[in-house]
CSV table of C-alpha atoms in Angstrom, one decimal:
chain,number,residue,atom,x,y,z
A,1,MET,CA,0.0,-0.1,0.0
A,2,LYS,CA,1.4,3.5,-1.0
A,3,ASN,CA,1.8,6.3,1.5
A,4,GLN,CA,-1.0,8.7,0.6
A,5,PHE,CA,0.9,11.3,2.6
A,6,VAL,CA,4.2,11.4,0.8
A,7,LYS,CA,4.2,11.0,-3.4
A,8,PRO,CA,7.4,9.2,-5.0
A,9,GLY,CA,10.1,11.6,-5.6
A,10,GLU,CA,9.0,14.0,-2.6
A,11,ILE,CA,11.6,13.0,0.1
A,12,GLN,CA,14.3,13.7,-2.9
A,13,LEU,CA,12.5,16.8,-3.7
A,14,LEU,CA,13.3,18.5,0.4
A,15,HIS,CA,16.8,17.6,0.0
A,16,SER,CA,17.0,20.0,-2.6
A,17,GLN,CA,15.1,22.8,-1.4
A,18,PRO,CA,16.8,25.5,1.0
A,19,ILE,CA,16.4,25.0,4.7
A,20,GLU,CA,13.6,27.9,4.7
A,21,HIS,CA,11.0,25.6,2.8
A,22,LEU,CA,11.1,23.5,5.4
A,23,PHE,CA,9.3,25.8,8.4
A,24,LEU,CA,5.7,25.4,7.3
A,25,GLY,CA,6.4,21.9,7.0
A,26,CYS,CA,7.6,22.3,10.7
A,27,LEU,CA,5.3,24.7,11.6
A,28,ALA,CA,2.3,21.6,10.8
A,29,GLN,CA,4.6,19.5,13.2
A,30,ASN,CA,4.8,17.5,10.4
A,31,PRO,CA,7.2,14.7,11.4
A,32,LYS,CA,8.7,13.7,8.2
A,33,ILE,CA,9.2,17.6,7.5
A,34,GLN,CA,11.2,17.9,11.1
A,35,ARG,CA,13.2,14.6,10.7
A,36,GLU,CA,14.4,16.1,7.5
A,37,LEU,CA,15.3,19.4,9.3
A,38,PHE,CA,16.9,17.5,11.8
A,39,ASP,CA,18.5,15.0,9.5
A,40,ARG,CA,20.3,18.2,7.4
A,41,LEU,CA,20.9,20.8,10.0
A,42,SER,CA,22.5,18.6,12.8
A,43,PRO,CA,25.8,17.8,11.3
A,44,LYS,CA,26.1,22.1,11.6
A,45,MET,CA,24.5,22.2,14.8
A,46,LEU,CA,26.9,19.0,16.6
A,47,SER,CA,29.6,21.2,15.6
A,48,LEU,CA,28.4,24.2,16.9
A,49,CYS,CA,28.0,22.8,20.6
A,50,LEU,CA,31.6,21.0,20.1
A,51,ARG,CA,32.6,24.5,20.3
A,52,TYR,CA,31.4,25.2,23.4
A,53,ILE,CA,31.2,21.9,24.7
A,54,LYS,CA,34.2,19.8,25.0
A,55,GLU,CA,32.8,16.2,25.6
A,56,THR,CA,30.9,14.6,22.8
A,57,ALA,CA,28.3,13.0,24.5
A,58,ALA,CA,27.1,16.3,26.2
A,59,ALA,CA,27.6,18.6,22.8
A,60,GLU,CA,24.9,15.8,21.7
A,61,ASP,CA,22.7,15.7,24.5
A,62,VAL,CA,22.6,19.9,24.3
A,63,MET,CA,21.9,19.7,20.5
A,64,LEU,CA,18.9,17.3,21.1
A,65,ILE,CA,17.6,19.5,23.8
A,66,ALA,CA,18.2,22.6,21.4
A,67,PHE,CA,16.0,20.4,18.6
A,68,ARG,CA,13.1,19.7,21.0
A,69,LYS,CA,13.0,23.7,21.6
A,70,VAL,CA,13.3,24.2,17.7
A,71,PHE,CA,10.2,22.1,17.3
A,72,ASP,CA,8.0,23.2,20.4
A,73,ARG,CA,9.1,27.3,19.5
A,74,ILE,CA,8.4,26.9,16.2
A,75,GLY,CA,5.5,29.3,16.1
A,76,GLN,CA,8.1,31.4,17.4
A,77,PHE,CA,10.2,32.2,14.4
A,78,ARG,CA,9.3,35.8,12.7
A,79,GLN,CA,10.9,35.0,9.2
A,80,GLN,CA,12.9,38.0,9.9
A,81,GLY,CA,15.9,37.0,9.1
A,82,SER,CA,17.2,32.7,8.0
A,83,PHE,CA,15.3,30.2,9.7
A,84,GLU,CA,18.6,28.6,9.9
A,85,GLY,CA,20.2,31.6,11.9
A,86,TRP,CA,17.3,31.3,14.4
A,87,ILE,CA,18.0,27.8,14.9
A,88,ARG,CA,21.9,28.2,15.9
A,89,ARG,CA,20.6,31.1,18.0
A,90,ILE,CA,18.8,28.6,20.3
A,91,VAL,CA,21.2,26.2,19.8
A,92,VAL,CA,24.4,28.7,20.7
A,93,ASN,CA,21.7,29.4,23.9
A,94,GLU,CA,20.9,25.8,25.0
A,95,CYS,CA,25.0,25.3,24.8
A,96,LEU,CA,25.6,29.0,27.2
A,97,MET,CA,22.7,27.5,29.3
A,98,TYR,CA,24.4,24.2,29.9
A,99,LEU,CA,27.9,25.6,30.5
A,100,GLU,CA,26.2,27.9,32.9
A,101,LYS,CA,25.0,25.3,34.6
A,102,GLN,CA,28.4,23.5,35.2
A,103,ARG,CA,29.8,26.5,36.1
A,104,ASN,CA,27.1,26.8,38.8
A,105,LEU,CA,27.8,23.5,40.0
A,106,TYR,CA,31.2,23.9,40.7
A,107,ARG,CA,30.7,26.9,42.3
A,108,GLU,CA,27.8,25.1,45.0
A,109,ILE,CA,30.3,22.3,45.4
A,110,GLY,CA,32.5,25.6,46.1
A,111,LEU,CA,35.3,24.0,44.1
A,112,GLU,CA,36.9,27.3,44.0
A,113,ARG,CA,37.4,26.8,47.5
A,114,ILE,CA,39.0,23.1,46.9
A,115,TYR,CA,40.8,24.0,44.1
A,116,PRO,CA,41.7,27.9,43.4
A,117,GLU,CA,42.7,27.4,39.8
A,118,ALA,CA,39.5,26.2,39.0
A,119,ASN,CA,37.8,29.7,39.5
A,120,GLN,CA,40.6,31.5,37.5
A,121,ASN,CA,40.7,28.7,34.4
A,122,GLY,CA,37.5,27.4,34.1
A,123,PRO,CA,36.5,24.3,35.7
A,124,SER,CA,36.7,22.6,32.5
A,125,ASP,CA,39.9,23.1,32.1
A,126,ASN,CA,41.4,21.8,34.7
A,127,LEU,CA,38.3,19.0,36.5
A,128,ASP,CA,36.0,17.7,34.3
A,129,TRP,CA,32.8,15.7,35.6
A,130,GLU,CA,34.3,12.6,35.4
A,131,ASP,CA,37.4,13.1,37.3
A,132,LEU,CA,35.3,14.5,39.9
A,133,SER,CA,33.0,11.8,40.4
A,134,LYS,CA,35.9,9.4,40.4
A,135,MET,CA,37.4,11.5,43.4
A,136,LEU,CA,33.6,11.4,45.2
A,137,GLN,CA,34.0,7.3,44.7
A,138,TYR,CA,37.2,7.6,47.3
A,139,LEU,CA,35.7,10.1,50.1
A,140,PRO,CA,33.7,7.7,52.8
A,141,LYS,CA,29.9,7.2,52.1
A,142,GLY,CA,29.1,9.2,54.8
A,143,TYR,CA,30.8,12.7,53.8
A,144,ARG,CA,29.8,11.5,50.0
A,145,LYS,CA,25.8,11.1,51.1
A,146,VAL,CA,26.0,14.5,52.1
A,147,PHE,CA,28.6,16.4,49.8
A,148,GLU,CA,26.2,14.7,47.0
A,149,LEU,CA,23.2,16.0,48.4
A,150,PHE,CA,24.6,19.8,49.2
A,151,ALA,CA,26.7,20.6,46.0
A,152,LEU,CA,24.7,18.4,43.7
A,153,GLU,CA,21.2,18.1,44.4
A,154,GLY,CA,21.4,21.3,46.2
A,155,LEU,CA,19.5,20.4,49.6
A,156,SER,CA,20.1,22.4,52.5
A,157,HIS,CA,21.3,21.2,55.8
A,158,GLU,CA,18.6,21.2,57.7
A,159,GLU,CA,17.4,19.2,54.4
A,160,ILE,CA,20.4,17.0,54.6
A,161,SER,CA,19.5,15.9,58.1
A,162,ARG,CA,15.8,15.3,57.8
A,163,GLN,CA,16.8,12.9,55.0
A,164,LEU,CA,19.7,11.1,56.6
A,165,GLU,CA,18.6,11.3,60.2
A,166,ILE,CA,21.7,13.2,61.2
A,167,SER,CA,21.9,16.8,63.2
A,168,GLU,CA,22.8,20.1,60.9
A,169,ASN,CA,26.3,20.5,62.7
A,170,THR,CA,26.8,16.4,61.3
A,171,SER,CA,26.6,17.3,57.9
A,172,LYS,CA,28.3,20.5,58.1
A,173,SER,CA,31.2,18.7,59.5
A,174,GLN,CA,30.6,15.4,57.3
A,175,LEU,CA,30.9,18.3,54.0
A,176,SER,CA,33.5,20.4,55.4
A,177,ARG,CA,35.5,17.3,55.9
A,178,ALA,CA,34.5,16.0,52.5
A,179,ARG,CA,35.6,19.3,50.9
A,180,VAL,CA,39.0,18.8,53.0
A,181,GLN,CA,39.6,15.6,51.5
A,182,LEU,CA,38.6,16.3,48.0
A,183,GLN,CA,41.1,19.2,48.3
A,184,ARG,CA,43.6,16.4,48.9
A,185,LEU,CA,43.0,14.4,46.1
A,186,LEU,CA,43.0,17.1,43.8
A,187,HIS,CA,46.3,18.2,45.0
A,188,PHE,CA,47.5,14.7,44.5
A,189,ARG,CA,46.2,14.4,40.9
A,190,ASN,CA,47.7,17.5,39.9
A,191,ILE,CA,51.5,16.2,41.6
A,192,LYS,CA,50.8,13.3,39.0
A,193,ASN,CA,49.7,15.4,36.5
């Protein structure tokens, strides 16, 4: 049975059309047109993401989130300028938001106090998420749990004390000790490198 919506050769014709011609199909939320737009622009947009985000997997995730926003907000495109330029702006903004979240994560962790160079050069230059998560595994279980709840999940010491059934002072001291141990691990890491 032939597809009644797609005529033979129609998909091939789309590949030869400028990106702007795909706008109306995307506006109508036509999945085939959306897929066509994604297939045509994703290599370019991934390359753009990789200029901002070094880890390929994270860059791919950010690109996918950006495309989801493109399709969700397609009605906001005013056709003043190029459609591809509008998409690029969304992708760049998504990259910047990702980087800001990463910076905030390092600030919440207190990394600039643990590792002063992280504040000067930016966390991605010295320590990536993978290194940090490996170092967290070396912390005693109690320290690690408090550190993760405080720094990664953003809970207050009061919330941590209720969740772990410990006093607020215990939460504070375990966080402090976790930071000291992380500082030692970072120092050792720098000596090795």
